[in-house]
mmCIF file with all atom_site columns, C-alpha atoms and ligand atoms in Angstrom:
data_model
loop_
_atom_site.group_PDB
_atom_site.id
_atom_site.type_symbol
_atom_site.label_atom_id
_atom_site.label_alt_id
_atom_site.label_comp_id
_atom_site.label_asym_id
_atom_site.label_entity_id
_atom_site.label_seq_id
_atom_site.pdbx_PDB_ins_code
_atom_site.Cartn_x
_atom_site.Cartn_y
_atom_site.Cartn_z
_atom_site.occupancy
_atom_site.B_iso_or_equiv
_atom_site.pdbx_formal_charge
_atom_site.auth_seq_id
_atom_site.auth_comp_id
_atom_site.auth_asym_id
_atom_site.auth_atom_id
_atom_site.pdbx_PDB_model_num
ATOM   1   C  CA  . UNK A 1 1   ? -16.807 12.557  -10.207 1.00 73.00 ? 1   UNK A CA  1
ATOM   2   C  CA  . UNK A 1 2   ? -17.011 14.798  -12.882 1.00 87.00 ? 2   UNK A CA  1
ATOM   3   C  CA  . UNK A 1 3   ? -13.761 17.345  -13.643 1.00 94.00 ? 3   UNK A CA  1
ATOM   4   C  CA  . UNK A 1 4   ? -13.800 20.548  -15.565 1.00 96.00 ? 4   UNK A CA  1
ATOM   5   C  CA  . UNK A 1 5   ? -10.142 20.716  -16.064 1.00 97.00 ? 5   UNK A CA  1
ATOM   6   C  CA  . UNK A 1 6   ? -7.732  18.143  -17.839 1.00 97.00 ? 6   UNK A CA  1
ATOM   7   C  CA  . UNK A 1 7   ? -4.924  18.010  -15.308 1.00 97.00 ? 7   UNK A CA  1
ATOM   8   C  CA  . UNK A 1 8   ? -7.653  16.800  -12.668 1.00 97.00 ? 8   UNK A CA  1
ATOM   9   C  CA  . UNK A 1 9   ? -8.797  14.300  -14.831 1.00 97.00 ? 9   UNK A CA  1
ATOM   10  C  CA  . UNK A 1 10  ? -5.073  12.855  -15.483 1.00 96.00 ? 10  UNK A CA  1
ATOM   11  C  CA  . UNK A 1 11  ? -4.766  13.475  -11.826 1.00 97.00 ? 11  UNK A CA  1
ATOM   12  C  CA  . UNK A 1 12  ? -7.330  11.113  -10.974 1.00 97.00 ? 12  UNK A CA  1
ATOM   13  C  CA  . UNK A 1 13  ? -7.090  8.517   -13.648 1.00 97.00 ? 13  UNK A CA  1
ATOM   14  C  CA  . UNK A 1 14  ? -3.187  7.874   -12.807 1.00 97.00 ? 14  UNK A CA  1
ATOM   15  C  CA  . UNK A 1 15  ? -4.551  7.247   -9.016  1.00 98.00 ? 15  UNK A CA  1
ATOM   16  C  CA  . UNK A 1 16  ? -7.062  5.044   -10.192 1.00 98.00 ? 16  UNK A CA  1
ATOM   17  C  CA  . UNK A 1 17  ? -4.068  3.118   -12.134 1.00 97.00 ? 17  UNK A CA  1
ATOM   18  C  CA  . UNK A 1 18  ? -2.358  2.902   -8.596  1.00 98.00 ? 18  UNK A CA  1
ATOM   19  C  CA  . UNK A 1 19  ? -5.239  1.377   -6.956  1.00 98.00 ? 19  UNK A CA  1
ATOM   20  C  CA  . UNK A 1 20  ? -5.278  -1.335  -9.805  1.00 98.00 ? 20  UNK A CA  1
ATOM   21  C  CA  . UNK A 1 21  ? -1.851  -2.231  -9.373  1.00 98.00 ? 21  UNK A CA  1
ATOM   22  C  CA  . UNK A 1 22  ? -1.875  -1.924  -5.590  1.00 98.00 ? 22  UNK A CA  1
ATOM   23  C  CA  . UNK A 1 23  ? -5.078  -4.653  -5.695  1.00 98.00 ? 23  UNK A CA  1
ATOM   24  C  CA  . UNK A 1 24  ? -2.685  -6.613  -7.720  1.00 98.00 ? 24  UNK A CA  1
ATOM   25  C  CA  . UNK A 1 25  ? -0.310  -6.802  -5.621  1.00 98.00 ? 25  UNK A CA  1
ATOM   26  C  CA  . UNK A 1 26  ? -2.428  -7.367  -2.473  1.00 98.00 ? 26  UNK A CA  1
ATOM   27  C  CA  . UNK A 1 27  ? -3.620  -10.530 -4.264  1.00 97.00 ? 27  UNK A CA  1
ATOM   28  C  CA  . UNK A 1 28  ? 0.160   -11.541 -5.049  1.00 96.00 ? 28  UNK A CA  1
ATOM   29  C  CA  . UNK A 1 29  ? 0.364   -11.914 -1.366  1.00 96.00 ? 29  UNK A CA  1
ATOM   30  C  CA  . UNK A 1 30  ? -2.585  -13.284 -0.316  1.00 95.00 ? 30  UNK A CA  1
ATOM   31  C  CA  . UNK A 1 31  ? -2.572  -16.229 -3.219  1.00 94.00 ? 31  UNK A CA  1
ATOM   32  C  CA  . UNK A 1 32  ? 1.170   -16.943 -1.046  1.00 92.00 ? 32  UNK A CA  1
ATOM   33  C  CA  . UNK A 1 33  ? -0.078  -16.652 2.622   1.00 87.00 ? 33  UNK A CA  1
ATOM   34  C  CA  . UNK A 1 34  ? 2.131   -19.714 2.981   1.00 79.00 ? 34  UNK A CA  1
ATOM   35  C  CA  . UNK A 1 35  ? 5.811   -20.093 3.938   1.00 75.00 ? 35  UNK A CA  1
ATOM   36  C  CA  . UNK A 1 36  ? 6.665   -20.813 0.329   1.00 89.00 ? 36  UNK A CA  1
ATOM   37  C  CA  . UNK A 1 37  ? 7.367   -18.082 -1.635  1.00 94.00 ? 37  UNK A CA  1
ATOM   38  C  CA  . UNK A 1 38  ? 5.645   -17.720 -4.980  1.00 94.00 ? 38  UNK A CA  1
ATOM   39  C  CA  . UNK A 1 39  ? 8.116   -18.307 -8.185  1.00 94.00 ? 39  UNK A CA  1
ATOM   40  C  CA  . UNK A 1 40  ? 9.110   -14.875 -8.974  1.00 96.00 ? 40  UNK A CA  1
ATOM   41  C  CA  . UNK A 1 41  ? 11.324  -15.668 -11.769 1.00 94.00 ? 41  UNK A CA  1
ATOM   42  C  CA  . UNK A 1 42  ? 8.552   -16.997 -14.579 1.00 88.00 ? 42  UNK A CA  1
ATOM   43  C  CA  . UNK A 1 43  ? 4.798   -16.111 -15.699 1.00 93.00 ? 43  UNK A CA  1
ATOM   44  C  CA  . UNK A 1 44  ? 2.965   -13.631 -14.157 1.00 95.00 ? 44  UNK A CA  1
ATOM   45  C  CA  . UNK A 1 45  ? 4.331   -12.928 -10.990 1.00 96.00 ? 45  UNK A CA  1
ATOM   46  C  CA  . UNK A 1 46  ? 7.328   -11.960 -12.945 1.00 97.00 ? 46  UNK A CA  1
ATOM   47  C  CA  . UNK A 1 47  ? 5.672   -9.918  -14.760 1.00 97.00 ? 47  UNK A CA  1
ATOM   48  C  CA  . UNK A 1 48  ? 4.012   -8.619  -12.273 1.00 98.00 ? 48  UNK A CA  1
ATOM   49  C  CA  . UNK A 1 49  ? 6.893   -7.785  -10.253 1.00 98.00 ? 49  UNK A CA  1
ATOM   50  C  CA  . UNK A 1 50  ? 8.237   -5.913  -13.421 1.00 98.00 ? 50  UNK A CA  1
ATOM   51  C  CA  . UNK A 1 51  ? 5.552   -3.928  -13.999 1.00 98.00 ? 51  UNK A CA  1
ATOM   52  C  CA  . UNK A 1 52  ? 5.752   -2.874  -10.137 1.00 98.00 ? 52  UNK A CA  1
ATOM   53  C  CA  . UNK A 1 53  ? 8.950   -1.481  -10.146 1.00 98.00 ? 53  UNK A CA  1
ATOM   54  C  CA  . UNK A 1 54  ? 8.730   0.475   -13.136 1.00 98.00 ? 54  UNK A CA  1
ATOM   55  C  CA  . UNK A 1 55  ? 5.582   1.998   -12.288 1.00 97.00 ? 55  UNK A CA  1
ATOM   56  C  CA  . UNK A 1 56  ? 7.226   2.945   -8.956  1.00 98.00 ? 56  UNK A CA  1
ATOM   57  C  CA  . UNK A 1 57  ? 10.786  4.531   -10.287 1.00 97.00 ? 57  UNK A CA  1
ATOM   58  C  CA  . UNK A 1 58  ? 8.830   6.254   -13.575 1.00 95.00 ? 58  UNK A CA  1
ATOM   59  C  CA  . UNK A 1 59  ? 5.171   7.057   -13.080 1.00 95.00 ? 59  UNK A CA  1
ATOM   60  C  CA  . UNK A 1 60  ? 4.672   7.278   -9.270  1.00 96.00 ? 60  UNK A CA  1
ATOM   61  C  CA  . UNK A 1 61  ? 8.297   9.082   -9.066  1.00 96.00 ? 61  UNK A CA  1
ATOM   62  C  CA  . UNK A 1 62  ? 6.984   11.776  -11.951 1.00 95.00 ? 62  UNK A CA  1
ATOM   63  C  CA  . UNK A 1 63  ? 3.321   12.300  -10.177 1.00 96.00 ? 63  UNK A CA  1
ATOM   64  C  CA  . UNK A 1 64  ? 4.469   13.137  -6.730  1.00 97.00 ? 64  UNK A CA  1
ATOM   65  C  CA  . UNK A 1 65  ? 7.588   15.056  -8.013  1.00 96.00 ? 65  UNK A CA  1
ATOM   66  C  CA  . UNK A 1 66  ? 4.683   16.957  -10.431 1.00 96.00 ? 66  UNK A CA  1
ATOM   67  C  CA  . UNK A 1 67  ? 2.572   17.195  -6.926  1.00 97.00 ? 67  UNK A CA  1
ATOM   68  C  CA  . UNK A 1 68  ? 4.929   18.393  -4.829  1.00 96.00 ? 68  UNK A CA  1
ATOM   69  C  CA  . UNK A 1 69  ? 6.740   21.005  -7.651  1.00 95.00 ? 69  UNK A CA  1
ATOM   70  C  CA  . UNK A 1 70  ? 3.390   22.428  -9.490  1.00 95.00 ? 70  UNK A CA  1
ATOM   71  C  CA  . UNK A 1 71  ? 0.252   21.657  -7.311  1.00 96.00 ? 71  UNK A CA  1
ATOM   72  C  CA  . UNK A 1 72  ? 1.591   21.716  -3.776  1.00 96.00 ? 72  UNK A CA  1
ATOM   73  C  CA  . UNK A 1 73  ? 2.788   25.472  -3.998  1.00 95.00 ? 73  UNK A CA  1
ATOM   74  C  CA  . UNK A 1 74  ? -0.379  26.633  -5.092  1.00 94.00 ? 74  UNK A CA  1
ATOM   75  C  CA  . UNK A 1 75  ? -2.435  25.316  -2.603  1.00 94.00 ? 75  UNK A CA  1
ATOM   76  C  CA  . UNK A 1 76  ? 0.001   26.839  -0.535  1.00 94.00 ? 76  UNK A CA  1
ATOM   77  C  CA  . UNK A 1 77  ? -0.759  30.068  -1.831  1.00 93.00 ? 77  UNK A CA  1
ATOM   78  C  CA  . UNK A 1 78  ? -4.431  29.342  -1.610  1.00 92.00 ? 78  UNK A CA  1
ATOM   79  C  CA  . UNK A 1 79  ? -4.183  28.635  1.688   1.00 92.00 ? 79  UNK A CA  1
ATOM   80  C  CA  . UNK A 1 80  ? -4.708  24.749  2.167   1.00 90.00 ? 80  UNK A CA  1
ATOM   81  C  CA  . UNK A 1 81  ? -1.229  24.275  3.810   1.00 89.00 ? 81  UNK A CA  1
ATOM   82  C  CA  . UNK A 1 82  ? -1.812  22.347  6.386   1.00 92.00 ? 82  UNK A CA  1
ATOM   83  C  CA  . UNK A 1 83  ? -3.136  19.722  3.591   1.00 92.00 ? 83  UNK A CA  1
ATOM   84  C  CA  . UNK A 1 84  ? 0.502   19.987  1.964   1.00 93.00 ? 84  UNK A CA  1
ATOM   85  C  CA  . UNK A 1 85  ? 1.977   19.526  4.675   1.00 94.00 ? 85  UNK A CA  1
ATOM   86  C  CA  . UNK A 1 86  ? 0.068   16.085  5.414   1.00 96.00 ? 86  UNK A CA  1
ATOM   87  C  CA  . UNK A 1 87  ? 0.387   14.846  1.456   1.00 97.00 ? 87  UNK A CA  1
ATOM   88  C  CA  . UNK A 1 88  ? 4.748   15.787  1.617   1.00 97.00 ? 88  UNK A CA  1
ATOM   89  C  CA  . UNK A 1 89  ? 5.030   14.231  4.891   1.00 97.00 ? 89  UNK A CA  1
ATOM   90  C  CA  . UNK A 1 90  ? 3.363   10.809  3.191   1.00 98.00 ? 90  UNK A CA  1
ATOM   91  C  CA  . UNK A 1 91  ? 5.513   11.383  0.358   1.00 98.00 ? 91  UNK A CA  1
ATOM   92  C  CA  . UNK A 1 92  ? 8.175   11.655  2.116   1.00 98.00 ? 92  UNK A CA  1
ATOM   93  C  CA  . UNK A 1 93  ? 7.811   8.259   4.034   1.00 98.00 ? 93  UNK A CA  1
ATOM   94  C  CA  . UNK A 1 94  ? 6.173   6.514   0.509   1.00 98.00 ? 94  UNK A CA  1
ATOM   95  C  CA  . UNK A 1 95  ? 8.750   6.762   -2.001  1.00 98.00 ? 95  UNK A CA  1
ATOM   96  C  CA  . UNK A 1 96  ? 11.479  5.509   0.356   1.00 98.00 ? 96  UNK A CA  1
ATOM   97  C  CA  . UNK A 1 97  ? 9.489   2.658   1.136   1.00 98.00 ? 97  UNK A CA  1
ATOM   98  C  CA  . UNK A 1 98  ? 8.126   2.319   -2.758  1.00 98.00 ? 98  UNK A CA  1
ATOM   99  C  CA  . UNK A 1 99  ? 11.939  2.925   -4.156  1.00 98.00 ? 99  UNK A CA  1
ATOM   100 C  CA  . UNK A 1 100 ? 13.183  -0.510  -1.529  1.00 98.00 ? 100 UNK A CA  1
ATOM   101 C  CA  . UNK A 1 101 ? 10.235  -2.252  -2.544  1.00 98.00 ? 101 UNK A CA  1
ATOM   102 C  CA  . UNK A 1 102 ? 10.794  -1.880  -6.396  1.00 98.00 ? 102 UNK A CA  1
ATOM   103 C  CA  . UNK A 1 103 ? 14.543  -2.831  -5.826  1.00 98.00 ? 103 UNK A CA  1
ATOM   104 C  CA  . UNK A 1 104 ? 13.138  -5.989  -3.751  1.00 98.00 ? 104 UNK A CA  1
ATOM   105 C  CA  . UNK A 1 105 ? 10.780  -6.605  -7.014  1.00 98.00 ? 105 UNK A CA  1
ATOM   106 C  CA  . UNK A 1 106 ? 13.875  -6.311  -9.430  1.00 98.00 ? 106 UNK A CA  1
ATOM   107 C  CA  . UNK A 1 107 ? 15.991  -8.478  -8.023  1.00 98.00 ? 107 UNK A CA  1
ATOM   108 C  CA  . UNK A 1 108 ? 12.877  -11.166 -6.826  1.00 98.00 ? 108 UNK A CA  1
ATOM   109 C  CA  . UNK A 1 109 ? 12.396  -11.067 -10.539 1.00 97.00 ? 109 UNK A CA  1
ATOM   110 C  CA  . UNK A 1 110 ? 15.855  -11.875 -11.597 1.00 96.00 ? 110 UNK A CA  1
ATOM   111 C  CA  . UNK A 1 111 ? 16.811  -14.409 -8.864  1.00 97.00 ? 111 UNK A CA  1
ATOM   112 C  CA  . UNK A 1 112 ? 13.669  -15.557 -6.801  1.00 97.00 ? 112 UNK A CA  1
ATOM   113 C  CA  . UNK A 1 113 ? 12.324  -15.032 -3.551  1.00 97.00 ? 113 UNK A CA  1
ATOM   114 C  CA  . UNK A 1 114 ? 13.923  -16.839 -0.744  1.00 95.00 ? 114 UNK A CA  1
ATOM   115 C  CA  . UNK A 1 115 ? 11.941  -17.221 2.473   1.00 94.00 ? 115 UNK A CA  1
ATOM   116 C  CA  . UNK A 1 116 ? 13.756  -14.444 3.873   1.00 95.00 ? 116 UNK A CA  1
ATOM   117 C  CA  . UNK A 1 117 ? 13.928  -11.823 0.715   1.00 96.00 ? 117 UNK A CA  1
ATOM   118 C  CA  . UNK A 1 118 ? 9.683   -12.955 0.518   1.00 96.00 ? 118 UNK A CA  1
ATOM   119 C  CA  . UNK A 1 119 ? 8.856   -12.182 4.403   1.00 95.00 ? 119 UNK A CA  1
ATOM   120 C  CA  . UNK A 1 120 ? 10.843  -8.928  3.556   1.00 96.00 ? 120 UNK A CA  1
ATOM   121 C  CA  . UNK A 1 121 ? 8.742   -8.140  0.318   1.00 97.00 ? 121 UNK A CA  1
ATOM   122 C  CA  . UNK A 1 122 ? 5.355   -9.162  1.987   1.00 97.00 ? 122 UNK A CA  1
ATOM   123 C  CA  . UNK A 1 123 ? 6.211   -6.784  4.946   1.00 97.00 ? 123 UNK A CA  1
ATOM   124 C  CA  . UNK A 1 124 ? 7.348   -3.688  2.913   1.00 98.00 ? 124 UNK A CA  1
ATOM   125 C  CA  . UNK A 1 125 ? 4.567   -4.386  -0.185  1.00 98.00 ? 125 UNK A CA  1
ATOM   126 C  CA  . UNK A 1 126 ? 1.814   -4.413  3.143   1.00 98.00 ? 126 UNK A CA  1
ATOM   127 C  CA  . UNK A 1 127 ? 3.401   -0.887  4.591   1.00 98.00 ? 127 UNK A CA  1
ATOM   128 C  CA  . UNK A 1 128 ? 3.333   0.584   0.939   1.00 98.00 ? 128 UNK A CA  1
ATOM   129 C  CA  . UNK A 1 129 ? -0.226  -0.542  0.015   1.00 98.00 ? 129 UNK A CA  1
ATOM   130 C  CA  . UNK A 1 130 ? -1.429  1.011   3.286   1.00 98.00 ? 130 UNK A CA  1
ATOM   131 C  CA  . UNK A 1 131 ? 0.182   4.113   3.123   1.00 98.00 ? 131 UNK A CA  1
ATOM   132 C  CA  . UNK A 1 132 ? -0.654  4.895   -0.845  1.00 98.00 ? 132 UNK A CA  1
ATOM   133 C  CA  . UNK A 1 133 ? -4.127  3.568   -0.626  1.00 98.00 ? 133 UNK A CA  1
ATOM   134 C  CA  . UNK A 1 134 ? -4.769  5.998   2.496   1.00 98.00 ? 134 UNK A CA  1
ATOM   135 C  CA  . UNK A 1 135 ? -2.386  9.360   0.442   1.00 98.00 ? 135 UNK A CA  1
ATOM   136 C  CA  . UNK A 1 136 ? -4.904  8.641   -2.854  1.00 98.00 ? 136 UNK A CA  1
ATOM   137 C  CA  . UNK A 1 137 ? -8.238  8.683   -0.775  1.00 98.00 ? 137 UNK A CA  1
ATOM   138 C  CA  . UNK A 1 138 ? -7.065  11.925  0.831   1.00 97.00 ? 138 UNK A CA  1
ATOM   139 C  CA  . UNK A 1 139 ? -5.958  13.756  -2.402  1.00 98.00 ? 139 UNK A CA  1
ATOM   140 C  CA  . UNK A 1 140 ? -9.074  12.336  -4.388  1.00 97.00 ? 140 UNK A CA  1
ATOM   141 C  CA  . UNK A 1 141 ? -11.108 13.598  -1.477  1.00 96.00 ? 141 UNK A CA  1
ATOM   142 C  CA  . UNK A 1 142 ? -9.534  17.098  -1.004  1.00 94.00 ? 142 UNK A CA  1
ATOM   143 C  CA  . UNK A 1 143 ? -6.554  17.740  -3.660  1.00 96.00 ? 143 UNK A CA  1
ATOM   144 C  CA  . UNK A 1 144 ? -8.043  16.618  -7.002  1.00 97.00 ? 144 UNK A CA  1
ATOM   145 C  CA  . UNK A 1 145 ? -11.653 18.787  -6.188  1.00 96.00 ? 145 UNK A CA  1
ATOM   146 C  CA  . UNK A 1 146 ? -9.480  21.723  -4.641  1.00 95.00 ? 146 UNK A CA  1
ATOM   147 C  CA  . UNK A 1 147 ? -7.254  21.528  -7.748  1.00 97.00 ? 147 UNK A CA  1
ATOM   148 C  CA  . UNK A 1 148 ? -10.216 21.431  -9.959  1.00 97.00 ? 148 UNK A CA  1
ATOM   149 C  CA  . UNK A 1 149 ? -12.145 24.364  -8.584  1.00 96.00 ? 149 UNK A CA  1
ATOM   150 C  CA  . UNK A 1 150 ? -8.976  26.515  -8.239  1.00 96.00 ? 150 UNK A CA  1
ATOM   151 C  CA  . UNK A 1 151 ? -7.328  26.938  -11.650 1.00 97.00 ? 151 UNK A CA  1
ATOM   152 C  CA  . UNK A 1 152 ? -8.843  28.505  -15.206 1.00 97.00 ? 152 UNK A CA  1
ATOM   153 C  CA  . UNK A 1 153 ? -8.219  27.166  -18.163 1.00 97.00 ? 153 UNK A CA  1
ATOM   154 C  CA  . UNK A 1 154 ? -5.137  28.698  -18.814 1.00 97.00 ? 154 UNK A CA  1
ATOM   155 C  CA  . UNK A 1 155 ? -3.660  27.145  -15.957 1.00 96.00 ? 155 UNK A CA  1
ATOM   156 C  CA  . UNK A 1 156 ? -4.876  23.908  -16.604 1.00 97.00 ? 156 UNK A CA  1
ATOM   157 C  CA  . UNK A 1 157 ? -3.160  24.349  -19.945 1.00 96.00 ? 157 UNK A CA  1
ATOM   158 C  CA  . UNK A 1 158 ? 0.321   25.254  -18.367 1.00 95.00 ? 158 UNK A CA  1
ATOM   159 C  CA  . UNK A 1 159 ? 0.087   22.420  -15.927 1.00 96.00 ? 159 UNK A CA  1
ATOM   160 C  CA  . UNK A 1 160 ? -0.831  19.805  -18.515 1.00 95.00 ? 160 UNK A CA  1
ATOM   161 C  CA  . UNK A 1 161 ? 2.089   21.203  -20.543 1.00 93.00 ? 161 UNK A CA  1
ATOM   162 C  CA  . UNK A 1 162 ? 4.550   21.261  -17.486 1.00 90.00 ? 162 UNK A CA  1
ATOM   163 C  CA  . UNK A 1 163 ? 3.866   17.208  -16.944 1.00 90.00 ? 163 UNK A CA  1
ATOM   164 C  CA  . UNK A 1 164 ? 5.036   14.498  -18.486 1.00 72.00 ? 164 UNK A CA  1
ATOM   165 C  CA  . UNK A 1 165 ? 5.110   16.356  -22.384 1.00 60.00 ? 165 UNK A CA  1
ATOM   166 C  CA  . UNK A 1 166 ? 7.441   18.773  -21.309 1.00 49.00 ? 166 UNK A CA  1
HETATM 167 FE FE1 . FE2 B 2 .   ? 0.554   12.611  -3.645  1.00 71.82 ? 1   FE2 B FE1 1
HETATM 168 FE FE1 . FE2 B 2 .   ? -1.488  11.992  -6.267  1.00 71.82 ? 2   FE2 B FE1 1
#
C-alpha cells in the first residue's frame, strides 16, 4: 500500500520489522519441538534472543507508547473510538506478556534454558506471537489507512517530530 504521509510509512515499516522478528522467533520454536531445549547461551539463538528483548523494552515499548499518546487521541476525536478501545485493550495485555518474555530471553541468554524456563518461553513466545500478529493486521487494516487519510502535512510533520527524534 501506498502512503501519502511519512508517519504512516514509519508506521507500517516498524510493523513489518515485527512480523520479521515474530517469524523468527516462531521458527526458534519449531526447529526445538523437542523436549530439549535449544542452547541459548552461543550462536544464533543467542543472538537471537538478544535482539528479542531489546526490540521489545526499546522499539515496541516507544511505538505503542507513541500509539497510544499521539495517534490514539485523535482517532478519538475523529470518532473511531471503539477501534482505540480494541488496539489499548491489546496493548494492555501485549506488553505485559512481551516485557516477561524479554526478561525470559535475557536471562535464557545468559544462563540457558532448562526444560522448565524453555516450556515457559515456548508458552509465553506462542501467546505473544498470536496476540501481536493479530494487533498489526488490525492497525495495518484500519489505523495506518485511517491515520493516513486523516492528517495534512503539517501534522504529519509534528508527529514525525514528536517520535523517536524528539
Ligand atoms: Fe498498537
Ligand atoms: Fe502499531
Amino acid at each position: 500500500m501506498e502512503f501519502t504521509h511519512a508517519i504512516s510509512r514509519i508506521m507500517h515499516e516498524e510493523h513489518m520489522a515485527v512480523l520479521a522478528l515474530l517469524d523468527k522467533l516462531e521458527h526458534l520454536l519449531s526447529a526445538n519441538l523437542g523436549a530439549e531445549p535449544p542452547d541459548a547461551t552461543a550462536g544464533d539463538v543467542r543472538q537471537l534472543l538478544g535482539t528479542i528483548k531489546a526490540e521489545i523494552t526499546t522499539e515496541i515499548k516507544l511505538h505503542f507508547a507513541f500509539e497510544e499518546e499521539h495517534l490514539f487521541p485523535m482517532f478519538e476525536e475523529a470518532g473511531a473510538g471503539d477501534m482505540n478501545n480494541i488496539l489499548i485493550q491489546e496493548h494492555q495485555l501485549l506488553m505485559p506478556l512481551g516485557l516477561g518474555l524479554a526478561d525470559m530471553a535475557g536471562q535464557a541468554a545468559s544462563d540457558g534454558f532448562d526444560a522448565d524456563s524453555w516450556v515457559q518461553f515456548r508458552t509465553s513466545s506462542g501467546q505473544f506471537i498470536d496476540g501481536l500478529r493479530a494487533h498489526v493486521a488490525k492497525e495495518e487494516m484500519g489505523m495506518v489507512p485511517l491515520l493516513d487519510d486523516l492528517i495534512d502535512q503539517d501534522q504529519d510533520s509534528n508527529l514525525v517530530a514528536n517520535y523517536k527524534f524528539s
